[in-house]
């Protein structure tokens, strides 16, 4: 139900299972506040309107489901080694080679910003795993939501996770992603992960045979309602 991640500084980080379907895990205190601030500072002048990729791997022209800014950091040696540090630790947590990773991307959410329910991969895209780092705390809103994940016992005592998961049968016959607003309330039953600076979320978009994971891997970013930005 959890494994140990050993970083370059020999510190051990427990990777706690949130859900078996989809395979979803969290590790706390992987990055320090100073490391998070360094990455934010590096990305600050590179932010542009966030884009959305379709199941065919192409960027969507009209993007009404996502409101945020993003900055790509393709230079692995940028920021006096901070990009390399993040890439190495994120790859270790996903149990994947660093060279298989895409360019590191920083996302900034302001008040009211959100990311509607979506999948991170498809058979054409082939993004096996997603590793998400929370760079700062959030006062209200901004949770990562997996409405149809099935909560594991291992995460029941985690203070930043709530909800047990909705009945996936409610998606039967549904052909479009439901509105994000319908699944973000505390009483919605959805599995909600509250942002905590330095924590890392890892989930797998495909099964080991590379088939896409269950519809339970559909997720989103709840609207940010507090005063502070989530990055």
Coordinates of N, CA and C in Angstrom, one line a residue:
X1 N 0.8 -1.2 0.0 CA 0.0 0.0 0.0 C 0.8 1.3 0.0
X2 N 2.1 1.1 0.3 CA 3.0 2.3 0.1 C 4.4 1.7 -0.2
X3 N 5.2 2.6 -0.8 CA 6.6 2.2 -1.0 C 7.5 3.4 -0.6
X4 N 8.8 3.1 -0.5 CA 9.7 4.2 -0.1 C 10.4 4.8 -1.3
X5 N 10.5 6.1 -1.3 CA 11.3 6.8 -2.4 C 12.5 7.3 -1.7
X6 N 13.7 7.0 -2.2 CA 14.9 7.4 -1.6 C 15.6 8.4 -2.6
X7 N 15.7 9.7 -2.2 CA 16.3 10.7 -3.0 C 17.8 10.8 -2.9
X8 N 18.4 11.8 -3.6 CA 19.8 11.9 -3.6 C 20.3 12.3 -2.2
X9 N 19.5 12.8 -1.3 CA 19.9 13.2 0.0 C 19.7 12.1 1.0
X10 N 19.4 10.9 0.5 CA 19.1 9.7 1.3 C 17.9 9.8 2.3
X11 N 17.0 10.8 2.0 CA 15.8 10.9 2.8 C 14.8 10.0 2.2
X12 N 13.9 9.4 3.1 CA 12.9 8.5 2.6 C 11.5 9.1 2.6
X13 N 10.8 9.0 1.5 CA 9.5 9.6 1.4 C 8.5 8.4 1.2
X14 N 7.5 8.3 2.0 CA 6.5 7.2 1.8 C 5.5 7.6 0.7
X15 N 5.3 6.7 -0.2 CA 4.4 6.9 -1.3 C 3.1 6.2 -1.0
X16 N 2.1 6.9 -0.6 CA 0.8 6.3 0.0 C -0.2 6.1 -1.1
X17 N -0.8 5.0 -1.1 CA -1.8 4.7 -2.2 C -3.1 5.3 -1.8
X18 N -3.6 6.1 -2.7 CA -4.9 6.8 -2.6 C -6.0 5.9 -3.2
X19 N -5.7 5.2 -4.3 CA -6.7 4.4 -5.0 C -6.0 3.3 -5.8
X20 N -6.6 2.2 -5.9 CA -6.1 1.1 -6.7 C -6.6 1.2 -8.2
X21 N -7.8 1.7 -8.4 CA -8.4 2.0 -9.7 C -8.9 3.4 -9.7
X22 N -8.2 4.3 -10.3 CA -6.9 4.2 -11.0 C -5.8 4.0 -10.0
X23 N -4.6 3.7 -10.5 CA -3.4 3.6 -9.6 C -3.0 5.1 -9.3
X24 N -3.3 5.5 -8.1 CA -3.1 6.9 -7.7 C -2.4 6.9 -6.3
X25 N -1.3 7.7 -6.2 CA -0.5 7.8 -5.0 C -0.1 9.2 -4.7
X26 N 0.2 9.4 -3.4 CA 0.7 10.7 -3.0 C 1.9 10.6 -2.1
X27 N 2.9 11.5 -2.2 CA 4.0 11.5 -1.3 C 4.1 13.0 -0.8
X28 N 4.3 13.1 0.5 CA 4.3 14.4 1.2 C 5.8 14.9 1.4
X29 N 6.0 16.2 1.4 CA 7.3 16.8 1.7 C 8.4 16.3 0.9
X30 N 8.2 16.1 -0.4 CA 9.2 15.7 -1.3 C 10.1 16.8 -1.7
X31 N 9.5 18.0 -1.8 CA 10.3 19.2 -2.1 C 10.1 20.3 -1.0
X32 N 11.2 21.0 -0.8 CA 11.2 22.0 0.3 C 10.5 23.3 -0.2
X33 N 10.1 24.2 0.7 CA 9.5 25.5 0.3 C 10.5 26.2 -0.6
X34 N 11.8 26.2 -0.2 CA 12.8 26.9 -1.0 C 12.9 26.4 -2.4
X35 N 12.8 25.1 -2.6 CA 12.9 24.5 -3.9 C 11.7 24.9 -4.7
X36 N 10.5 24.8 -4.1 CA 9.3 25.2 -4.8 C 9.3 26.7 -5.3
X37 N 9.8 27.6 -4.4 CA 9.9 29.0 -4.7 C 10.9 29.2 -5.9
X38 N 12.0 28.5 -5.9 CA 12.9 28.6 -7.0 C 12.3 28.3 -8.3
X39 N 11.5 27.2 -8.4 CA 10.9 26.8 -9.6 C 9.8 27.8 -10.0
X40 N 9.1 28.3 -9.1 CA 8.1 29.4 -9.4 C 8.7 30.6 -10.0
X41 N 9.8 31.0 -9.4 CA 10.5 32.2 -9.9 C 11.1 32.0 -11.3
X42 N 11.6 30.8 -11.6 CA 12.1 30.5 -12.9 C 11.0 30.6 -14.0
X43 N 9.8 30.1 -13.6 CA 8.7 30.0 -14.6 C 7.9 31.3 -14.7
X44 N 8.1 32.3 -13.8 CA 7.2 33.4 -13.7 C 7.2 34.2 -15.0
X45 N 8.3 34.5 -15.6 CA 8.4 35.3 -16.8 C 8.1 34.5 -18.1
X46 N 7.8 33.3 -18.0 CA 7.5 32.4 -19.2 C 6.1 32.0 -19.3
X47 N 5.2 32.5 -18.4 CA 3.8 32.0 -18.4 C 3.0 32.5 -19.6
X48 N 2.3 31.6 -20.2 CA 1.4 31.9 -21.3 C 0.0 31.3 -21.0
X49 N -1.0 31.6 -21.8 CA -2.3 30.9 -21.6 C -2.2 29.4 -21.8
X50 N -2.7 28.7 -20.8 CA -2.6 27.2 -20.9 C -3.3 26.6 -22.0
X51 N -2.7 25.6 -22.6 CA -3.3 24.9 -23.8 C -3.8 23.5 -23.3
X52 N -4.7 22.9 -24.2 CA -5.2 21.6 -23.9 C -5.0 20.7 -25.1
X53 N -4.5 19.5 -24.8 CA -4.2 18.5 -25.9 C -5.4 17.6 -26.0
X54 N -5.8 17.3 -27.2 CA -6.9 16.3 -27.5 C -6.4 14.9 -27.5
X55 N -7.3 14.0 -27.6 CA -6.9 12.6 -27.7 C -6.0 12.2 -28.8
X56 N -6.0 13.1 -29.9 CA -5.2 12.8 -31.0 C -3.8 13.4 -30.9
X57 N -3.5 14.0 -29.7 CA -2.2 14.5 -29.5 C -2.0 15.9 -30.0
X58 N -3.1 16.5 -30.6 CA -3.0 17.9 -31.1 C -3.6 18.9 -30.2
X59 N -3.1 20.1 -30.2 CA -3.6 21.2 -29.3 C -5.0 21.6 -29.8
X60 N -6.0 21.7 -28.8 CA -7.3 22.1 -29.2 C -7.3 23.6 -29.4
X61 N -8.0 24.1 -30.4 CA -8.1 25.6 -30.7 C -9.0 26.3 -29.7
X62 N -10.2 25.7 -29.5 CA -11.1 26.4 -28.5 C -11.1 25.6 -27.2
X63 N -10.6 26.2 -26.2 CA -10.4 25.6 -24.9 C -11.3 26.3 -23.8
X64 N -12.5 25.8 -23.7 CA -13.4 26.4 -22.7 C -13.3 25.7 -21.3
X65 N -12.7 24.5 -21.3 CA -12.7 23.7 -20.1 C -11.5 24.0 -19.2
X66 N -10.6 24.8 -19.7 CA -9.3 25.0 -18.9 C -9.1 26.5 -18.9
X67 N -8.9 27.0 -17.7 CA -8.5 28.4 -17.5 C -7.3 28.5 -16.5
X68 N -6.1 28.8 -17.1 CA -4.9 28.8 -16.3 C -3.8 29.4 -17.2
X69 N -2.6 29.5 -16.6 CA -1.4 29.9 -17.3 C -0.4 28.7 -17.2
X70 N 0.5 28.6 -18.2 CA 1.5 27.6 -18.1 C 2.9 28.1 -18.6
X71 N 3.9 27.5 -18.1 CA 5.3 27.8 -18.6 C 6.0 26.5 -18.8
X72 N 6.5 26.2 -20.0 CA 7.3 25.0 -20.3 C 8.8 25.3 -20.0
X73 N 9.4 24.4 -19.4 CA 10.8 24.5 -19.0 C 11.6 23.4 -19.6
X74 N 11.9 23.4 -21.0 CA 12.5 22.3 -21.7 C 14.0 22.2 -21.4
X75 N 14.7 23.2 -20.9 CA 16.1 23.2 -20.6 C 16.3 22.5 -19.2
X76 N 16.8 21.3 -19.2 CA 16.9 20.5 -18.0 C 18.0 21.1 -17.1
X77 N 18.9 22.0 -17.6 CA 19.9 22.5 -16.8 C 19.6 24.0 -16.3
X78 N 18.4 24.4 -16.6 CA 18.0 25.8 -16.2 C 17.8 25.9 -14.7
X79 N 17.9 27.2 -14.3 CA 17.6 27.5 -12.9 C 18.6 27.0 -11.9
X80 N 19.9 26.9 -12.3 CA 21.0 26.5 -11.4 C 20.7 25.1 -10.8
X81 N 20.1 24.2 -11.7 CA 19.9 22.8 -11.4 C 18.5 22.5 -10.8
X82 N 17.7 23.5 -10.6 CA 16.4 23.2 -10.0 C 15.5 22.4 -10.9
X83 N 15.5 22.6 -12.2 CA 14.7 21.8 -13.1 C 15.2 20.3 -13.1
X84 N 16.5 20.1 -13.1 CA 17.0 18.8 -13.1 C 16.6 18.1 -11.8
X85 N 16.6 18.8 -10.6 CA 16.2 18.2 -9.4 C 14.8 17.8 -9.4
X86 N 13.9 18.6 -9.9 CA 12.5 18.2 -10.0 C 12.3 17.0 -10.9
X87 N 12.9 17.0 -12.0 CA 12.8 15.9 -13.0 C 13.3 14.6 -12.4
X88 N 14.4 14.6 -11.7 CA 14.9 13.4 -11.1 C 14.0 12.8 -10.1
X89 N 13.5 13.7 -9.1 CA 12.7 13.2 -8.1 C 11.3 12.7 -8.6
X90 N 10.8 13.4 -9.6 CA 9.5 13.1 -10.2 C 9.6 11.7 -10.9
X91 N 10.7 11.5 -11.6 CA 10.9 10.3 -12.4 C 11.1 9.1 -11.4
X92 N 11.8 9.4 -10.3 CA 12.0 8.3 -9.3 C 10.6 7.9 -8.7
X93 N 9.8 8.8 -8.4 CA 8.5 8.5 -7.8 C 7.6 7.7 -8.8
X94 N 7.7 8.0 -10.1 CA 6.9 7.3 -11.1 C 7.6 5.9 -11.5
X95 N 8.8 5.7 -11.0 CA 9.5 4.5 -11.3 C 9.8 4.4 -12.8
X96 N 10.1 5.6 -13.4 CA 10.3 5.7 -14.8 C 11.6 6.4 -15.1
X97 N 12.3 6.1 -16.2 CA 13.6 6.8 -16.5 C 13.3 8.2 -16.8
X98 N 14.2 9.1 -16.3 CA 14.0 10.5 -16.5 C 14.0 10.9 -18.0
X99 N 14.8 10.2 -18.8 CA 14.8 10.6 -20.2 C 13.5 10.3 -20.9
X100 N 12.6 9.5 -20.3 CA 11.3 9.3 -20.9 C 10.3 10.4 -20.7
X101 N 10.7 11.4 -19.8 CA 9.7 12.4 -19.4 C 9.6 13.5 -20.4
X102 N 8.5 14.1 -20.5 CA 8.3 15.3 -21.3 C 8.9 16.5 -20.6
X103 N 8.9 17.7 -21.3 CA 9.5 18.9 -20.7 C 8.7 19.2 -19.4
X104 N 9.4 19.7 -18.4 CA 8.7 20.1 -17.1 C 7.9 21.3 -17.4
X105 N 6.6 21.3 -16.9 CA 5.7 22.4 -17.2 C 5.1 22.9 -15.8
X106 N 5.2 24.2 -15.6 CA 4.6 24.8 -14.4 C 3.3 25.4 -14.8
X107 N 2.2 25.1 -14.0 CA 0.9 25.7 -14.2 C 0.5 26.6 -13.1
X108 N 0.0 27.8 -13.5 CA -0.4 28.8 -12.5 C -2.0 28.9 -12.6
X109 N -2.6 28.8 -11.4 CA -4.1 29.0 -11.3 C -4.3 30.2 -10.4
X110 N -5.1 31.1 -11.0 CA -5.6 32.3 -10.2 C -7.0 32.1 -9.8
X111 N -7.6 33.0 -9.0 CA -8.9 32.9 -8.6 C -9.9 32.6 -9.7
X112 N -10.7 31.6 -9.5 CA -11.7 31.2 -10.6 C -11.1 30.3 -11.6
X113 N -9.8 30.1 -11.7 CA -9.2 29.2 -12.7 C -9.5 27.8 -12.4
X114 N -9.5 26.9 -13.4 CA -9.9 25.5 -13.2 C -9.4 24.7 -14.4
X115 N -9.5 23.4 -14.3 CA -9.3 22.5 -15.4 C -10.4 21.4 -15.4
X116 N -11.2 21.5 -16.4 CA -12.4 20.6 -16.4 C -12.0 19.1 -16.5
X117 N -12.9 18.2 -16.2 CA -12.6 16.8 -16.2 C -12.1 16.3 -17.6
X118 N -11.0 15.5 -17.5 CA -10.3 15.1 -18.7 C -9.4 13.9 -18.5
X119 N -8.9 13.4 -19.5 CA -7.9 12.3 -19.5 C -6.5 12.9 -19.9
X120 N -5.5 12.4 -19.3 CA -4.1 12.9 -19.6 C -3.5 12.2 -20.8
X121 N -4.2 11.1 -21.2 CA -3.6 10.3 -22.3 C -4.6 9.6 -23.1
X122 N -4.2 9.0 -24.2 CA -5.0 8.1 -25.0 C -4.1 7.1 -25.7
X123 N -4.6 6.2 -26.4 CA -3.8 5.2 -27.1 C -2.8 5.9 -28.1
X124 N -3.2 7.0 -28.6 CA -2.3 7.7 -29.6 C -1.3 8.5 -28.8
X125 N -1.7 9.2 -27.7 CA -0.7 10.0 -27.0 C 0.3 9.1 -26.2
X126 N -0.2 8.1 -25.5 CA 0.8 7.2 -24.8 C 1.5 7.8 -23.7
X127 N 0.9 8.7 -22.9 CA 1.5 9.2 -21.7 C 1.2 8.3 -20.5
X128 N 2.2 7.4 -20.2 CA 1.9 6.3 -19.3 C 1.6 6.8 -17.9
X129 N 2.3 7.8 -17.4 CA 2.1 8.2 -16.1 C 2.1 9.7 -16.0
X130 N 1.4 10.3 -15.0 CA 1.5 11.7 -14.7 C 2.0 12.0 -13.3
X131 N 2.9 12.9 -13.2 CA 3.5 13.3 -11.9 C 3.2 14.7 -11.7
X132 N 2.5 15.1 -10.6 CA 2.1 16.4 -10.4 C 2.6 16.9 -9.0
X133 N 3.3 18.1 -9.0 CA 3.8 18.6 -7.8 C 3.0 19.9 -7.4
X134 N 2.7 19.9 -6.1 CA 2.0 21.1 -5.6 C 3.1 22.1 -5.1
X135 N 3.2 23.3 -5.7 CA 4.2 24.2 -5.4 C 3.9 25.2 -4.3
X136 N 2.6 25.3 -3.9 CA 2.2 26.1 -2.8 C 0.9 25.6 -2.2
X137 N 0.6 26.1 -1.0 CA -0.6 25.8 -0.3 C -1.8 26.6 -0.9
X138 N -3.0 26.2 -0.7 CA -4.2 26.9 -1.2 C -5.2 27.0 0.0
X139 N -5.7 28.2 0.1 CA -6.7 28.4 1.2 C -8.0 27.8 1.0
X140 N -8.5 27.9 -0.3 CA -9.8 27.4 -0.6 C -9.9 27.0 -2.0
X141 N -10.5 25.8 -2.3 CA -10.6 25.4 -3.7 C -9.3 24.8 -4.2
X142 N -9.3 24.6 -5.6 CA -8.0 24.2 -6.2 C -7.7 22.7 -6.0
X143 N -8.6 21.9 -5.5 CA -8.3 20.5 -5.3 C -8.2 19.8 -6.7
X144 N -7.4 18.7 -6.7 CA -7.4 17.8 -7.8 C -8.4 16.8 -7.5
X145 N -9.3 16.5 -8.4 CA -10.5 15.7 -8.2 C -10.5 14.5 -9.1
X146 N -10.6 13.3 -8.5 CA -10.9 12.0 -9.2 C -12.2 11.5 -8.8
X147 N -13.3 11.9 -9.5 CA -14.6 11.6 -9.0 C -14.9 10.1 -8.8
X148 N -14.4 9.3 -9.7 CA -14.7 7.9 -9.7 C -13.6 7.0 -9.3
X149 N -12.6 7.5 -8.7 CA -11.6 6.7 -8.0 C -12.2 6.0 -6.8
X150 N -11.6 4.8 -6.5 CA -12.1 4.1 -5.3 C -11.0 4.2 -4.2
X151 N -11.4 4.9 -3.2 CA -10.4 5.3 -2.1 C -9.9 4.0 -1.4
X152 N -8.6 4.0 -1.2 CA -7.9 2.9 -0.5 C -7.8 3.1 1.0
X153 N -7.8 2.1 1.8 CA -7.7 2.2 3.2 C -6.4 2.9 3.6
X154 N -5.3 2.8 2.9 CA -4.0 3.3 3.3 C -4.1 4.9 3.4
X155 N -5.0 5.5 2.7 CA -5.0 7.0 2.7 C -6.1 7.6 3.6
X156 N -6.8 6.7 4.4 CA -7.9 7.2 5.1 C -7.5 8.3 6.2
X157 N -6.3 8.2 6.7 CA -5.9 9.1 7.7 C -5.2 10.4 7.2
X158 N -5.1 10.4 5.8 CA -4.3 11.6 5.3 C -5.2 12.8 5.4
X159 N -4.6 13.9 5.9 CA -5.4 15.1 6.2 C -5.8 15.9 5.0
X160 N -5.2 15.7 3.8 CA -5.5 16.5 2.6 C -6.3 15.7 1.6
X161 N -6.9 14.6 2.0 CA -7.6 13.7 1.0 C -9.0 13.5 1.7
X162 N -10.1 13.7 0.8 CA -11.4 13.4 1.3 C -12.2 12.7 0.2
X163 N -13.4 12.1 0.6 CA -14.2 11.5 -0.3 C -13.9 10.0 -0.5
X164 N -14.8 9.2 -0.9 CA -14.6 7.8 -1.1 C -14.7 7.4 -2.6
X165 N -15.2 8.3 -3.4 CA -15.4 7.9 -4.8 C -16.8 7.7 -5.2
X166 N -17.3 8.2 -6.3 CA -18.6 8.1 -6.8 C -18.8 6.7 -7.5
X167 N -20.0 6.4 -7.8 CA -20.3 5.1 -8.5 C -20.1 5.3 -10.0
X168 N -19.1 4.6 -10.6 CA -18.7 4.8 -12.0 C -19.8 4.4 -12.9
X169 N -20.8 3.7 -12.4 CA -22.0 3.3 -13.3 C -22.8 4.5 -13.7
X170 N -22.6 5.6 -13.0 CA -23.3 6.8 -13.5 C -22.8 7.4 -14.8
X171 N -21.7 6.9 -15.2 CA -21.1 7.3 -16.5 C -21.6 6.5 -17.7
X172 N -22.3 5.5 -17.4 CA -22.9 4.6 -18.5 C -23.8 5.5 -19.4
X173 N -23.5 5.5 -20.7 CA -24.3 6.2 -21.6 C -23.8 7.7 -21.8
X174 N -22.9 8.1 -20.9 CA -22.5 9.5 -21.0 C -21.4 9.6 -22.1
X175 N -21.5 10.6 -23.0 CA -20.6 10.7 -24.1 C -19.6 11.9 -24.0
X176 N -19.9 12.8 -23.0 CA -19.0 14.0 -22.8 C -18.7 14.1 -21.3
X177 N -17.5 14.7 -21.1 CA -17.1 14.9 -19.7 C -18.1 15.7 -18.9
X178 N -18.5 15.3 -17.7 CA -19.5 16.1 -16.9 C -18.8 17.4 -16.4
X179 N -19.6 18.4 -16.1 CA -19.0 19.7 -15.7 C -18.2 19.5 -14.4
X180 N -17.1 20.2 -14.3 CA -16.3 20.1 -13.1 C -17.0 20.5 -11.8
X181 N -17.9 21.5 -12.0 CA -18.6 22.1 -10.8 C -19.4 21.0 -10.1
X182 N -19.9 20.0 -10.8 CA -20.7 19.0 -10.2 C -20.0 18.0 -9.3
X183 N -18.7 18.0 -9.3 CA -18.0 16.9 -8.6 C -17.0 17.5 -7.6
X184 N -17.0 18.8 -7.3 CA -16.0 19.4 -6.5 C -16.4 19.7 -5.1
X185 N -17.7 19.6 -4.8 CA -18.2 19.9 -3.4 C -17.7 18.8 -2.5
X186 N -17.5 19.1 -1.2 CA -17.1 18.2 -0.2 C -18.1 17.0 -0.1
X187 N -19.4 17.3 -0.3 CA -20.4 16.3 -0.2 C -20.7 15.6 -1.5
X188 N -19.9 15.8 -2.5 CA -20.1 15.2 -3.8 C -19.8 13.7 -3.9
X189 N -19.0 13.2 -2.9 CA -18.5 11.9 -2.9 C -17.2 11.7 -3.7
X190 N -16.8 12.6 -4.4 CA -15.5 12.5 -5.2 C -14.3 12.4 -4.3
X191 N -13.3 11.8 -4.8 CA -12.0 11.8 -4.1 C -11.3 13.2 -4.4
X192 N -11.1 14.0 -3.4 CA -10.5 15.3 -3.5 C -9.1 15.3 -2.9
X193 N -8.1 15.9 -3.5 CA -6.8 16.0 -3.0 C -6.5 17.5 -2.9
X194 N -6.3 18.0 -1.6 CA -6.0 19.4 -1.4 C -4.6 19.7 -1.6
X195 N -4.2 20.8 -2.3 CA -2.8 21.1 -2.6 C -2.1 21.4 -1.3
X196 N -0.9 20.8 -1.2 CA 0.0 21.1 -0.1 C 1.4 21.2 -0.6
X197 N 2.0 22.3 -0.4 CA 3.3 22.6 -0.9 C 4.4 21.5 -0.7
X198 N 5.0 21.1 -1.8 CA 6.0 20.1 -1.7 C 5.5 18.7 -1.8
X199 N 4.2 18.5 -1.9 CA 3.6 17.1 -2.1 C 3.6 16.8 -3.5
X200 N 3.6 15.5 -3.8 CA 3.6 15.0 -5.2 C 2.5 14.0 -5.4
X201 N 1.8 14.1 -6.5 CA 0.7 13.2 -6.8 C 1.2 12.4 -8.1
X202 N 1.1 11.1 -8.0 CA 1.5 10.2 -9.1 C 0.3 9.3 -9.5
X203 N 0.0 9.3 -10.8 CA -1.1 8.4 -11.2 C -0.8 7.9 -12.6
X204 N -1.3 6.7 -12.9 CA -1.0 6.0 -14.1 C -2.2 6.0 -15.1
X205 N -1.9 6.5 -16.3 CA -3.0 6.6 -17.3 C -3.3 5.4 -18.1
X206 N -2.3 4.4 -18.0 CA -2.5 3.2 -18.8 C -2.2 2.0 -17.9
X207 N -2.8 0.9 -18.3 CA -2.6 -0.4 -17.6 C -1.2 -0.9 -18.1
X208 N -0.6 -1.9 -17.4 CA 0.7 -2.4 -17.8 C 0.8 -2.8 -19.2
X209 N -0.3 -3.3 -19.8 CA -0.3 -3.7 -21.2 C -0.5 -2.5 -22.2
X210 N -0.5 -1.3 -21.6 CA -0.6 0.0 -22.4 C -2.0 0.3 -22.8
X211 N -3.0 -0.5 -22.5 CA -4.4 -0.1 -22.7 C -4.7 1.0 -21.8
X212 N -5.6 1.9 -22.2 CA -5.9 3.1 -21.3 C -6.6 2.6 -20.1
X213 N -6.3 3.2 -19.0 CA -6.9 2.8 -17.7 C -8.4 3.1 -17.7
X214 N -9.0 2.6 -16.7 CA -10.5 2.7 -16.5 C -10.9 4.2 -16.6
X215 N -12.2 4.4 -16.8 CA -12.7 5.8 -16.8 C -12.5 6.4 -15.5
X216 N -12.2 5.7 -14.5 CA -11.9 6.2 -13.1 C -10.7 7.1 -13.1
X217 N -9.9 7.1 -14.2 CA -8.7 8.0 -14.2 C -9.0 9.4 -14.7
X218 N -10.3 9.6 -15.1 CA -10.8 10.9 -15.5 C -10.6 11.8 -14.2
X219 N -10.1 13.0 -14.4 CA -9.8 13.9 -13.3 C -9.9 15.3 -13.7
X220 N -9.7 16.3 -12.8 CA -9.7 17.7 -13.1 C -9.2 18.5 -12.0
X221 N -9.1 19.8 -12.2 CA -8.7 20.8 -11.2 C -9.9 21.7 -10.8
X222 N -10.3 21.6 -9.6 CA -11.5 22.3 -9.1 C -11.2 23.8 -9.1
X223 N -12.2 24.6 -9.3 CA -12.0 26.1 -9.4 C -11.4 26.6 -8.1
X224 N -10.4 27.5 -8.3 CA -9.7 28.1 -7.1 C -10.6 29.2 -6.6
X225 N -11.0 29.1 -5.3 CA -11.9 30.1 -4.8 C -11.3 31.0 -3.7
X226 N -10.1 30.6 -3.2 CA -9.4 31.4 -2.2 C -8.7 32.6 -2.8
X227 N -7.9 33.3 -2.0 CA -7.2 34.5 -2.5 C -5.9 34.2 -3.1
X228 N -5.3 33.1 -2.7 CA -3.9 32.8 -3.1 C -3.9 31.9 -4.4
X229 N -2.9 32.1 -5.2 CA -2.8 31.4 -6.4 C -2.2 30.0 -6.1
X230 N -2.6 29.0 -6.9 CA -2.0 27.7 -6.9 C -1.1 27.6 -8.1
X231 N 0.1 27.1 -7.8 CA 1.0 26.9 -8.9 C 1.6 25.5 -8.9

